[in-house]
Amino acid sequence: MADIDALARLLRAELGSGQVITDRAELRTYECDGLAHYKVVPALVVLPHTAEQVAAVVRACVAAGVPFVARGSGTGLSGGALPHADGVLIVTAQMRRIVEIAPADERAVVEPGVINLQVTKAATPHGYYYAPDPSSQQICSIGGNVAENSGGAHCLKYGFTTNHVTGLQIVAPDGELLRLGGRALDPPGYDLIGAFVGSEGTLGIATEVTVKLTRLPETVRTLLAAFPSIDQAGAATSAIIGAGVVPAAIEMMDALAIEAAEAAVACGYPAGAAAVLIVELDGPSAEVEAQFEQVTALCEKNGAFEIRIAADDLERALFWKGRKSAFAAVGRISPDYIVQDGVIPRTALPEVLRRISEVANEHGVRVANVFHAGDGNLHPLVLFDDGIEGEAERAETVSGAIIDLCIEYGGSITGEHGVGMDKAKYMPRMFGDDDLDTMQLVRCAFDPLMLSNPGKIFPTPRLCGERPGRGAESPFPGVEIF
Amino acid sequence: MADIDALARLLRAELGSGQVITDRAELRTYECDGLAHYKVVPALVVLPHTAEQVAAVVRACVAAGVPFVARGSGTGLSGGALPHADGVLIVTAQMRRIVEIAPADERAVVEPGVINLQVTKAATPHGYYYAPDPSSQQICSIGGNVAENSGGAHCLKYGFTTNHVTGLQIVAPDGELLRLGGRALDPPGYDLIGAFVGSEGTLGIATEVTVKLTRLPETVRTLLAAFPSIDQAGAATSAIIGAGVVPAAIEMMDALAIEAAEAAVACGYPAGAAAVLIVELDGPSAEVEAQFEQVTALCEKNGAFEIRIAADDLERALFWKGRKSAFAAVGRISPDYIVQDGVIPRTALPEVLRRISEVANEHGVRVANVFHAGDGNLHPLVLFDDGIEGEAERAETVSGAIIDLCIEYGGSITGEHGVGMDKAKYMPRMFGDDDLDTMQLVRCAFDPLMLSNPGKIFPTPRLCGERPGRGAESPFPGVEIF
């Protein structure tokens, strides 16, 4: 094992002693991210202030053969920022400078520790905002959003983080500072920004991010529709999208999720609903008004028994309050829960929800469903009580079975939370050996020593010199992949 | 040099003799793509029918150490499909099957030889179309579009090819068939689709492409505005975008381009215009009508002396006829011309156009400007007469100076035609050594033998085992990048 004490001395000299943490109690603060299921205390934590300091830390790690993991606000839900026990955790929380708001270019340039919502706050006076809005947007960092390709309720219309990043400064896994892209879209050469966003720290660390700013919409209209069954709410969702309307958001909650939200924040949703949809439209007034009538009619046609239209921002906020508090609210009706994140084709919603319910019943576990219905991004909350023996295991089984269902229906093992540590085991269920080998080739191109966030995304990492499996049956013997 | 005759025999046995061309006169048909400036006769041409046949050809090339180049319809404008004199040209023209039109998923699955416009034709009965529309859309292939990340007039609103491809089957440069992505957006793992689209054949050959289908708009409205100066047309463009309107297209033509178009197709644009703008809006009627009024007012405010609104599809087609024929029309006013393709920030349009005009005057060369004004994608046509000694060289100098201007103003050396053979020399003006080294690392991960379309994109290819330049000053000696 490398000499961590020597590394700590070196980094203290380089960064200043206040920016290097070695005290065991303090280190423990960083033992997990938002997925508290996994806990690892890092060997060392550093808090760099500049990109050059991040580069210096990475170079020192490479020289010492020590793995390193970057962490923003630590709100991730897949263990992507889980520390390495023998490694350095590079926390970007002190890199919070908004470098530039450039409304004429519709761009903002920020450091990775900048909080998601702060970008919007800085852009709003200019008539712009930053569109990707994870539920954690009041606390999550742009650097973490880049690593995990974070989504949010409004990604149905506006796309994920990857659709909003046009430029990056990164520290590559060898410690070099590189620039990828810039302010323009689609520069020549390979699109390495696309590959980097969502690479969960395995291709390096973002130290500056250039993002698109989106014009504030002229109008926002929000409705809440209550349905007597989940099938009808699902059919309404398909009908809305099928009509060519792309709402800013279509969110669904089932009866159990509604119950939890009511218990927590008394949001006053219509009584007796098996499912509610929150549909939000934004854009030019003329467009929004016309489409709003269309959406209302489609909800009615598909059996909505009550439709409420937000009269003002206050009522709109109330509609969203129930939805946004749903995860935390589940604590009111269950001591423990797992938040799952999977994707299915929108058209399969009713069928998959039925099968989730069957699996849950089979194992005697309750599942509350809260999700981005418009893009088929499920967030089932699997409830359990850790105090009752065997419940945690049963919940884990149901949670895994839900992911299997997502794959079976042609969906994905993650919609917006990332693979991280938690879902690496599912990757071979979704990707074949050739697919994983190709990703591994790219990983090794950036990180041949496998020091940059090792153990995340890939289930069974090979060393980079090893011959990929597919080479074994190479039709042209003598030709090595490397 | 490898034994091409032996390779031809092997491929004839594998594919059938009708699919392998060795006759010198026939080979000459394939000596260039749309950029006829460069000509190279390939050693061998193959016309595979299936992905498996493409894979077999690539494996045979790898075994023989022979380079290979893929070609769709050969309409590219950067020499991206220029053959290799000692290599095999893999022509996908016989892979023209539309595998599936899936309107419920908003996806189409096609073979690479399928013509761009055929996708739209197949999707239209279902209420959908394929959005990226290069000027060559009646003849260019989807495979070529993927290789070059092709654009088109309507990419301002709808994005480039890279924004419309969600899945690929490719033959990797080692001959393996791989699948990248699928029907869903943003799957877990690295976004290799993003890296592949626009990689101009250097990361392999696409053998099946899954693209997004876009809902046909409810309404399309088109106007033509004539301005007394280019500055005013540029200012109107900035004002439209600045108002938060995103038209489907904003195209600009200057006086010389208008003159050429009139001479060729008598499109009847307003007389005496220093510049015309064609602005097209599409979407829900309610939105389009409201925004159309806004656009008209902004054109007037910025000095338009005549505004014509297309009354029907026929008049709309007439507006576009002048624009779409402009490139070919230039033949009426000049024996020869170079089509340049560069990008500048939209706000710099008037200034850069003035400087292009200065450079042209300085060298006694005429430049006609036709371009996608909305996204700052210039297409200057540099006119010359090859019969007059020195004119071709002067035109080439002006063409290169325009690219320098694009870089100086923070733009790009290509907007939608790609780097290919033609612009490889400009890459070091736009990218630093570190940037190019990083792209090279990815290239080598896919194509360590450098057989897949060698000589394109990168100006001075290193062998894949060579240590990148930046390693020379590595702060941690002893650590090799490979």
PDB file of N, CA and C in Angstrom, chain A residues 59 62 160 162 174 176 178-179 186 188 190-191 194 199 202-203 215 242 284 286-287 291 412-414 419 431 434-435 438-439 441-443 445 448-449 458 470 475-476 479 481, chain B residues 59 62 160 162 174 176 178-179 186 188 190-192 194 199 202-203 215 242 284 286-287 291 412-414 419 431 434-435 438-439 441 443 445 448-449 458 470 475-476 479 481:
ATOM      1  N   ARG A  59      -1.876  14.394 -10.126  1.00  0.00           N
ATOM      2  CA  ARG A  59      -0.506  14.000 -10.487  1.00  0.00           C
ATOM      3  C   ARG A  59       0.190  13.320  -9.316  1.00  0.00           C
ATOM      4  N   VAL A  62      -1.183   9.821  -9.036  1.00  0.00           N
ATOM      5  CA  VAL A  62      -0.651   8.953 -10.086  1.00  0.00           C
ATOM      6  C   VAL A  62       0.780   8.540  -9.735  1.00  0.00           C
ATOM      7  N   PHE A 160     -31.306  16.045 -20.794  1.00  0.00           N
ATOM      8  CA  PHE A 160     -30.503  15.786 -19.611  1.00  0.00           C
ATOM      9  C   PHE A 160     -29.275  16.710 -19.583  1.00  0.00           C
ATOM     10  N   THR A 162     -26.325  16.165 -20.336  1.00  0.00           N
ATOM     11  CA  THR A 162     -25.496  16.025 -21.539  1.00  0.00           C
ATOM     12  C   THR A 162     -25.974  16.924 -22.674  1.00  0.00           C
ATOM     13  N   ASP A 174      -4.340  11.385 -15.996  1.00  0.00           N
ATOM     14  CA  ASP A 174      -2.879  11.474 -15.858  1.00  0.00           C
ATOM     15  C   ASP A 174      -2.455  12.816 -15.278  1.00  0.00           C
ATOM     16  N   GLU A 176      -3.196  15.883 -16.545  1.00  0.00           N
ATOM     17  CA  GLU A 176      -3.140  16.999 -17.495  1.00  0.00           C
ATOM     18  C   GLU A 176      -4.441  17.787 -17.460  1.00  0.00           C
ATOM     19  N   LEU A 178      -7.094  19.608 -19.599  1.00  0.00           N
ATOM     20  CA  LEU A 178      -7.523  19.606 -20.998  1.00  0.00           C
ATOM     21  C   LEU A 178      -8.780  20.446 -21.150  1.00  0.00           C
ATOM     22  N   ARG A 179      -8.986  20.941 -22.379  1.00  0.00           N
ATOM     23  CA  ARG A 179     -10.266  21.586 -22.681  1.00  0.00           C
ATOM     24  C   ARG A 179     -11.001  20.756 -23.720  1.00  0.00           C
ATOM     25  N   ASP A 186     -21.248  21.063 -31.256  1.00  0.00           N
ATOM     26  CA  ASP A 186     -20.705  20.125 -32.227  1.00  0.00           C
ATOM     27  C   ASP A 186     -19.425  20.577 -32.917  1.00  0.00           C
ATOM     28  N   PRO A 188     -15.583  20.195 -34.517  1.00  0.00           N
ATOM     29  CA  PRO A 188     -14.996  19.070 -35.251  1.00  0.00           C
ATOM     30  C   PRO A 188     -14.245  18.105 -34.315  1.00  0.00           C
ATOM     31  N   TYR A 190     -13.720  14.243 -32.444  1.00  0.00           N
ATOM     32  CA  TYR A 190     -14.636  13.384 -31.704  1.00  0.00           C
ATOM     33  C   TYR A 190     -15.390  14.172 -30.636  1.00  0.00           C
ATOM     34  N   ASP A 191     -16.630  13.804 -30.394  1.00  0.00           N
ATOM     35  CA  ASP A 191     -17.419  14.454 -29.356  1.00  0.00           C
ATOM     36  C   ASP A 191     -17.048  13.842 -28.008  1.00  0.00           C
ATOM     37  N   GLY A 194     -19.549  14.510 -24.954  1.00  0.00           N
ATOM     38  CA  GLY A 194     -20.624  13.536 -24.796  1.00  0.00           C
ATOM     39  C   GLY A 194     -20.147  12.319 -24.028  1.00  0.00           C
ATOM     40  N   SER A 199     -19.772   9.972 -17.377  1.00  0.00           N
ATOM     41  CA  SER A 199     -18.737   8.934 -17.213  1.00  0.00           C
ATOM     42  C   SER A 199     -18.395   8.728 -15.738  1.00  0.00           C
ATOM     43  N   THR A 202     -14.849   8.360 -14.158  1.00  0.00           N
ATOM     44  CA  THR A 202     -13.876   7.358 -14.627  1.00  0.00           C
ATOM     45  C   THR A 202     -12.992   7.885 -15.749  1.00  0.00           C
ATOM     46  N   LEU A 203     -13.319   9.053 -16.308  1.00  0.00           N
ATOM     47  CA  LEU A 203     -12.486   9.620 -17.381  1.00  0.00           C
ATOM     48  C   LEU A 203     -11.790  10.902 -16.934  1.00  0.00           C
ATOM     49  N   ARG A 215     -33.792  30.363 -22.307  1.00  0.00           N
ATOM     50  CA  ARG A 215     -34.653  31.522 -22.141  1.00  0.00           C
ATOM     51  C   ARG A 215     -35.800  31.181 -21.176  1.00  0.00           C
ATOM     52  N   GLY A 242     -48.490  11.299 -27.761  1.00  0.00           N
ATOM     53  CA  GLY A 242     -48.896  10.869 -29.094  1.00  0.00           C
ATOM     54  C   GLY A 242     -49.537  11.988 -29.908  1.00  0.00           C
ATOM     55  N   PRO A 284     -44.248  30.027 -25.326  1.00  0.00           N
ATOM     56  CA  PRO A 284     -44.997  31.224 -25.688  1.00  0.00           C
ATOM     57  C   PRO A 284     -46.474  31.056 -25.293  1.00  0.00           C
ATOM     58  N   ALA A 286     -49.284  31.854 -26.593  1.00  0.00           N
ATOM     59  CA  ALA A 286     -50.213  31.404 -27.627  1.00  0.00           C
ATOM     60  C   ALA A 286     -50.150  29.882 -27.755  1.00  0.00           C
ATOM     61  N   GLU A 287     -48.922  29.327 -27.730  1.00  0.00           N
ATOM     62  CA  GLU A 287     -48.758  27.888 -27.841  1.00  0.00           C
ATOM     63  C   GLU A 287     -49.296  27.173 -26.604  1.00  0.00           C
ATOM     64  N   GLN A 291     -52.250  24.293 -26.343  1.00  0.00           N
ATOM     65  CA  GLN A 291     -51.906  22.923 -25.956  1.00  0.00           C
ATOM     66  C   GLN A 291     -52.531  22.546 -24.616  1.00  0.00           C
ATOM     67  N   SER A 412     -33.951   0.671 -19.451  1.00  0.00           N
ATOM     68  CA  SER A 412     -32.581   0.889 -18.998  1.00  0.00           C
ATOM     69  C   SER A 412     -32.488   0.745 -17.482  1.00  0.00           C
ATOM     70  N   ILE A 413     -31.302   0.382 -17.009  1.00  0.00           N
ATOM     71  CA  ILE A 413     -31.089   0.151 -15.574  1.00  0.00           C
ATOM     72  C   ILE A 413     -30.983   1.449 -14.775  1.00  0.00           C
ATOM     73  N   THR A 414     -30.853   2.572 -15.464  1.00  0.00           N
ATOM     74  CA  THR A 414     -30.866   3.847 -14.763  1.00  0.00           C
ATOM     75  C   THR A 414     -31.372   4.937 -15.678  1.00  0.00           C
ATOM     76  N   VAL A 419     -24.954   4.770 -12.705  1.00  0.00           N
ATOM     77  CA  VAL A 419     -24.634   3.376 -12.385  1.00  0.00           C
ATOM     78  C   VAL A 419     -23.876   3.310 -11.064  1.00  0.00           C
ATOM     79  N   PHE A 431     -25.744  -4.889 -21.131  1.00  0.00           N
ATOM     80  CA  PHE A 431     -24.768  -4.814 -22.215  1.00  0.00           C
ATOM     81  C   PHE A 431     -24.081  -6.160 -22.417  1.00  0.00           C
ATOM     82  N   ASP A 434     -19.079  -7.500 -25.808  1.00  0.00           N
ATOM     83  CA  ASP A 434     -18.459  -6.604 -26.792  1.00  0.00           C
ATOM     84  C   ASP A 434     -18.692  -5.140 -26.431  1.00  0.00           C
ATOM     85  N   ASP A 435     -19.929  -4.836 -25.985  1.00  0.00           N
ATOM     86  CA  ASP A 435     -20.249  -3.472 -25.591  1.00  0.00           C
ATOM     87  C   ASP A 435     -19.346  -3.031 -24.435  1.00  0.00           C
ATOM     88  N   THR A 438     -15.776  -2.464 -25.431  1.00  0.00           N
ATOM     89  CA  THR A 438     -15.546  -1.207 -26.147  1.00  0.00           C
ATOM     90  C   THR A 438     -15.468  -0.037 -25.168  1.00  0.00           C
ATOM     91  N   MET A 439     -16.367  -0.050 -24.166  1.00  0.00           N
ATOM     92  CA  MET A 439     -16.292   1.006 -23.139  1.00  0.00           C
ATOM     93  C   MET A 439     -14.955   0.936 -22.400  1.00  0.00           C
ATOM     94  N   LEU A 441     -12.131  -0.104 -23.564  1.00  0.00           N
ATOM     95  CA  LEU A 441     -11.064   0.437 -24.414  1.00  0.00           C
ATOM     96  C   LEU A 441     -10.965   1.946 -24.257  1.00  0.00           C
ATOM     97  N   VAL A 442     -12.142   2.605 -24.204  1.00  0.00           N
ATOM     98  CA  VAL A 442     -12.148   4.060 -24.051  1.00  0.00           C
ATOM     99  C   VAL A 442     -11.649   4.440 -22.659  1.00  0.00           C
ATOM    100  N   ARG A 443     -12.112   3.692 -21.666  1.00  0.00           N
ATOM    101  CA  ARG A 443     -11.664   3.963 -20.310  1.00  0.00           C
ATOM    102  C   ARG A 443     -10.142   3.892 -20.228  1.00  0.00           C
ATOM    103  N   ALA A 445      -8.035   4.272 -22.602  1.00  0.00           N
ATOM    104  CA  ALA A 445      -7.390   5.353 -23.344  1.00  0.00           C
ATOM    105  C   ALA A 445      -7.184   6.562 -22.438  1.00  0.00           C
ATOM    106  N   PRO A 448      -5.259   4.572 -18.122  1.00  0.00           N
ATOM    107  CA  PRO A 448      -4.628   3.247 -18.250  1.00  0.00           C
ATOM    108  C   PRO A 448      -4.261   2.636 -16.897  1.00  0.00           C
ATOM    109  N   LEU A 449      -4.066   3.476 -15.890  1.00  0.00           N
ATOM    110  CA  LEU A 449      -3.680   2.936 -14.581  1.00  0.00           C
ATOM    111  C   LEU A 449      -4.899   2.625 -13.720  1.00  0.00           C
ATOM    112  N   PHE A 458     -18.227  -0.292 -13.993  1.00  0.00           N
ATOM    113  CA  PHE A 458     -17.888  -1.598 -14.570  1.00  0.00           C
ATOM    114  C   PHE A 458     -17.844  -2.677 -13.504  1.00  0.00           C
ATOM    115  N   ARG A 470     -13.333 -10.536 -26.312  1.00  0.00           N
ATOM    116  CA  ARG A 470     -13.715 -10.809 -27.686  1.00  0.00           C
ATOM    117  C   ARG A 470     -12.505 -11.142 -28.548  1.00  0.00           C
ATOM    118  N   PRO A 475     -10.810 -13.529 -35.523  1.00  0.00           N
ATOM    119  CA  PRO A 475     -10.693 -14.260 -36.771  1.00  0.00           C
ATOM    120  C   PRO A 475      -9.350 -14.011 -37.456  1.00  0.00           C
ATOM    121  N   PHE A 476      -8.552 -13.117 -36.906  1.00  0.00           N
ATOM    122  CA  PHE A 476      -7.249 -12.845 -37.520  1.00  0.00           C
ATOM    123  C   PHE A 476      -6.179 -12.945 -36.446  1.00  0.00           C
ATOM    124  N   VAL A 479      -3.204 -10.489 -34.530  1.00  0.00           N
ATOM    125  CA  VAL A 479      -3.532  -9.077 -34.398  1.00  0.00           C
ATOM    126  C   VAL A 479      -4.031  -8.833 -32.977  1.00  0.00           C
ATOM    127  N   ILE A 481      -5.454  -6.457 -29.901  1.00  0.00           N
ATOM    128  CA  ILE A 481      -6.293  -5.269 -29.785  1.00  0.00           C
ATOM    129  C   ILE A 481      -5.457  -4.081 -29.312  1.00  0.00           C
TER     130      ILE A 481
ATOM    131  N   ARG B  59     -12.467  -7.524 -41.652  1.00  0.00           N
ATOM    132  CA  ARG B  59     -11.560  -8.533 -41.081  1.00  0.00           C
ATOM    133  C   ARG B  59     -10.490  -8.938 -42.094  1.00  0.00           C
ATOM    134  N   VAL B  62      -7.947  -6.168 -42.240  1.00  0.00           N
ATOM    135  CA  VAL B  62      -7.084  -6.172 -41.063  1.00  0.00           C
ATOM    136  C   VAL B  62      -6.046  -7.286 -41.182  1.00  0.00           C
ATOM    137  N   PHE B 160     -28.245  18.768 -35.173  1.00  0.00           N
ATOM    138  CA  PHE B 160     -27.516  18.056 -36.207  1.00  0.00           C
ATOM    139  C   PHE B 160     -27.791  16.555 -36.129  1.00  0.00           C
ATOM    140  N   THR B 162     -26.109  14.257 -34.964  1.00  0.00           N
ATOM    141  CA  THR B 162     -25.778  13.686 -33.647  1.00  0.00           C
ATOM    142  C   THR B 162     -26.940  13.782 -32.661  1.00  0.00           C
ATOM    143  N   ASP B 174     -11.648  -3.498 -35.924  1.00  0.00           N
ATOM    144  CA  ASP B 174     -11.066  -4.844 -35.867  1.00  0.00           C
ATOM    145  C   ASP B 174     -11.997  -5.875 -36.512  1.00  0.00           C
ATOM    146  N   GLU B 176     -15.214  -6.478 -35.627  1.00  0.00           N
ATOM    147  CA  GLU B 176     -16.306  -6.958 -34.771  1.00  0.00           C
ATOM    148  C   GLU B 176     -17.577  -6.157 -35.038  1.00  0.00           C
ATOM    149  N   LEU B 178     -20.648  -4.450 -33.448  1.00  0.00           N
ATOM    150  CA  LEU B 178     -21.021  -3.962 -32.119  1.00  0.00           C
ATOM    151  C   LEU B 178     -22.332  -3.207 -32.194  1.00  0.00           C
ATOM    152  N   ARG B 179     -23.050  -3.146 -31.045  1.00  0.00           N
ATOM    153  CA  ARG B 179     -24.225  -2.277 -30.961  1.00  0.00           C
ATOM    154  C   ARG B 179     -23.933  -1.163 -29.960  1.00  0.00           C
ATOM    155  N   ASP B 186     -29.752   8.424 -23.915  1.00  0.00           N
ATOM    156  CA  ASP B 186     -28.812   8.462 -22.802  1.00  0.00           C
ATOM    157  C   ASP B 186     -28.751   7.187 -21.973  1.00  0.00           C
ATOM    158  N   PRO B 188     -26.931   4.074 -19.857  1.00  0.00           N
ATOM    159  CA  PRO B 188     -25.783   4.136 -18.952  1.00  0.00           C
ATOM    160  C   PRO B 188     -24.475   3.822 -19.689  1.00  0.00           C
ATOM    161  N   TYR B 190     -20.545   4.935 -21.158  1.00  0.00           N
ATOM    162  CA  TYR B 190     -20.074   6.081 -21.939  1.00  0.00           C
ATOM    163  C   TYR B 190     -20.971   6.284 -23.148  1.00  0.00           C
ATOM    164  N   ASP B 191     -21.137   7.544 -23.529  1.00  0.00           N
ATOM    165  CA  ASP B 191     -21.920   7.862 -24.721  1.00  0.00           C
ATOM    166  C   ASP B 191     -21.040   7.688 -25.952  1.00  0.00           C
ATOM    167  N   LEU B 192     -20.916   6.458 -26.446  1.00  0.00           N
ATOM    168  CA  LEU B 192     -20.050   6.191 -27.598  1.00  0.00           C
ATOM    169  C   LEU B 192     -20.745   6.531 -28.907  1.00  0.00           C
ATOM    170  N   GLY B 194     -22.311   9.349 -29.363  1.00  0.00           N
ATOM    171  CA  GLY B 194     -21.895  10.728 -29.570  1.00  0.00           C
ATOM    172  C   GLY B 194     -20.499  10.791 -30.164  1.00  0.00           C
ATOM    173  N   SER B 199     -17.331  10.983 -36.490  1.00  0.00           N
ATOM    174  CA  SER B 199     -15.941  10.506 -36.433  1.00  0.00           C
ATOM    175  C   SER B 199     -15.419  10.168 -37.828  1.00  0.00           C
ATOM    176  N   THR B 202     -13.310   7.068 -38.879  1.00  0.00           N
ATOM    177  CA  THR B 202     -12.068   6.677 -38.199  1.00  0.00           C
ATOM    178  C   THR B 202     -12.298   5.750 -37.011  1.00  0.00           C
ATOM    179  N   LEU B 203     -13.556   5.564 -36.600  1.00  0.00           N
ATOM    180  CA  LEU B 203     -13.836   4.660 -35.477  1.00  0.00           C
ATOM    181  C   LEU B 203     -14.609   3.426 -35.939  1.00  0.00           C
ATOM    182  N   ARG B 215     -42.256  14.679 -35.198  1.00  0.00           N
ATOM    183  CA  ARG B 215     -43.654  14.910 -35.566  1.00  0.00           C
ATOM    184  C   ARG B 215     -43.730  16.001 -36.642  1.00  0.00           C
ATOM    185  N   GLY B 242     -32.512  36.785 -30.170  1.00  0.00           N
ATOM    186  CA  GLY B 242     -32.482  37.454 -28.865  1.00  0.00           C
ATOM    187  C   GLY B 242     -33.864  37.572 -28.239  1.00  0.00           C
ATOM    188  N   PRO B 284     -46.980  24.341 -33.604  1.00  0.00           N
ATOM    189  CA  PRO B 284     -48.429  24.500 -33.450  1.00  0.00           C
ATOM    190  C   PRO B 284     -48.853  25.857 -34.014  1.00  0.00           C
ATOM    191  N   ALA B 286     -50.963  28.092 -33.182  1.00  0.00           N
ATOM    192  CA  ALA B 286     -51.113  29.202 -32.248  1.00  0.00           C
ATOM    193  C   ALA B 286     -49.756  29.856 -31.989  1.00  0.00           C
ATOM    194  N   GLU B 287     -48.719  29.020 -31.809  1.00  0.00           N
ATOM    195  CA  GLU B 287     -47.386  29.535 -31.533  1.00  0.00           C
ATOM    196  C   GLU B 287     -46.818  30.236 -32.766  1.00  0.00           C
ATOM    197  N   GLN B 291     -45.517  34.135 -33.182  1.00  0.00           N
ATOM    198  CA  GLN B 291     -44.097  34.418 -33.397  1.00  0.00           C
ATOM    199  C   GLN B 291     -43.851  35.040 -34.773  1.00  0.00           C
ATOM    200  N   SER B 412     -15.533  27.940 -35.557  1.00  0.00           N
ATOM    201  CA  SER B 412     -15.070  26.579 -35.838  1.00  0.00           C
ATOM    202  C   SER B 412     -14.695  26.443 -37.312  1.00  0.00           C
ATOM    203  N   ILE B 413     -13.794  25.509 -37.609  1.00  0.00           N
ATOM    204  CA  ILE B 413     -13.305  25.307 -38.977  1.00  0.00           C
ATOM    205  C   ILE B 413     -14.301  24.564 -39.848  1.00  0.00           C
ATOM    206  N   THR B 414     -15.343  24.005 -39.236  1.00  0.00           N
ATOM    207  CA  THR B 414     -16.401  23.369 -40.036  1.00  0.00           C
ATOM    208  C   THR B 414     -17.707  23.406 -39.291  1.00  0.00           C
ATOM    209  N   VAL B 419     -14.346  17.547 -41.371  1.00  0.00           N
ATOM    210  CA  VAL B 419     -12.918  17.862 -41.520  1.00  0.00           C
ATOM    211  C   VAL B 419     -12.357  17.114 -42.730  1.00  0.00           C
ATOM    212  N   PHE B 431      -7.241  23.281 -32.335  1.00  0.00           N
ATOM    213  CA  PHE B 431      -7.041  22.468 -31.132  1.00  0.00           C
ATOM    214  C   PHE B 431      -5.572  22.479 -30.719  1.00  0.00           C
ATOM    215  N   ASP B 434      -2.635  18.909 -26.615  1.00  0.00           N
ATOM    216  CA  ASP B 434      -3.298  18.038 -25.638  1.00  0.00           C
ATOM    217  C   ASP B 434      -4.642  17.559 -26.149  1.00  0.00           C
ATOM    218  N   ASP B 435      -5.377  18.491 -26.786  1.00  0.00           N
ATOM    219  CA  ASP B 435      -6.694  18.119 -27.331  1.00  0.00           C
ATOM    220  C   ASP B 435      -6.540  17.034 -28.392  1.00  0.00           C
ATOM    221  N   THR B 438      -5.614  13.677 -26.986  1.00  0.00           N
ATOM    222  CA  THR B 438      -6.727  12.978 -26.344  1.00  0.00           C
ATOM    223  C   THR B 438      -7.603  12.303 -27.399  1.00  0.00           C
ATOM    224  N   MET B 439      -7.852  13.012 -28.515  1.00  0.00           N
ATOM    225  CA  MET B 439      -8.620  12.386 -29.597  1.00  0.00           C
ATOM    226  C   MET B 439      -7.866  11.170 -30.147  1.00  0.00           C
ATOM    227  N   LEU B 441      -5.882   9.227 -28.534  1.00  0.00           N
ATOM    228  CA  LEU B 441      -6.006   8.105 -27.596  1.00  0.00           C
ATOM    229  C   LEU B 441      -7.288   7.329 -27.867  1.00  0.00           C
ATOM    230  N   ARG B 443      -8.970   7.329 -30.703  1.00  0.00           N
ATOM    231  CA  ARG B 443      -8.832   6.691 -32.012  1.00  0.00           C
ATOM    232  C   ARG B 443      -8.097   5.356 -31.874  1.00  0.00           C
ATOM    233  N   ALA B 445      -7.833   3.523 -29.298  1.00  0.00           N
ATOM    234  CA  ALA B 445      -8.620   2.528 -28.565  1.00  0.00           C
ATOM    235  C   ALA B 445      -9.477   1.730 -29.539  1.00  0.00           C
ATOM    236  N   PRO B 448      -6.296   0.560 -33.377  1.00  0.00           N
ATOM    237  CA  PRO B 448      -4.862   0.606 -33.063  1.00  0.00           C
ATOM    238  C   PRO B 448      -3.973   0.437 -34.298  1.00  0.00           C
ATOM    239  N   LEU B 449      -4.480  -0.200 -35.341  1.00  0.00           N
ATOM    240  CA  LEU B 449      -3.663  -0.413 -36.534  1.00  0.00           C
ATOM    241  C   LEU B 449      -3.788   0.747 -37.518  1.00  0.00           C
ATOM    242  N   PHE B 458      -7.082  13.943 -38.776  1.00  0.00           N
ATOM    243  CA  PHE B 458      -5.858  14.280 -38.036  1.00  0.00           C
ATOM    244  C   PHE B 458      -4.720  14.636 -38.987  1.00  0.00           C
ATOM    245  N   ARG B 470       2.513  15.164 -25.044  1.00  0.00           N
ATOM    246  CA  ARG B 470       2.424  15.743 -23.708  1.00  0.00           C
ATOM    247  C   ARG B 470       3.121  14.890 -22.658  1.00  0.00           C
ATOM    248  N   PRO B 475       5.014  15.138 -15.413  1.00  0.00           N
ATOM    249  CA  PRO B 475       5.556  15.463 -14.101  1.00  0.00           C
ATOM    250  C   PRO B 475       5.822  14.213 -13.266  1.00  0.00           C
ATOM    251  N   PHE B 476       5.459  13.075 -13.773  1.00  0.00           N
ATOM    252  CA  PHE B 476       5.692  11.836 -13.015  1.00  0.00           C
ATOM    253  C   PHE B 476       6.401  10.829 -13.905  1.00  0.00           C
ATOM    254  N   VAL B 479       5.767   6.877 -15.494  1.00  0.00           N
ATOM    255  CA  VAL B 479       4.385   6.497 -15.792  1.00  0.00           C
ATOM    256  C   VAL B 479       4.146   6.672 -17.290  1.00  0.00           C
ATOM    257  N   ILE B 481       1.808   6.533 -20.682  1.00  0.00           N
ATOM    258  CA  ILE B 481       0.388   6.691 -20.999  1.00  0.00           C
ATOM    259  C   ILE B 481      -0.179   5.360 -21.484  1.00  0.00           C
TER     260      ILE B 481
END
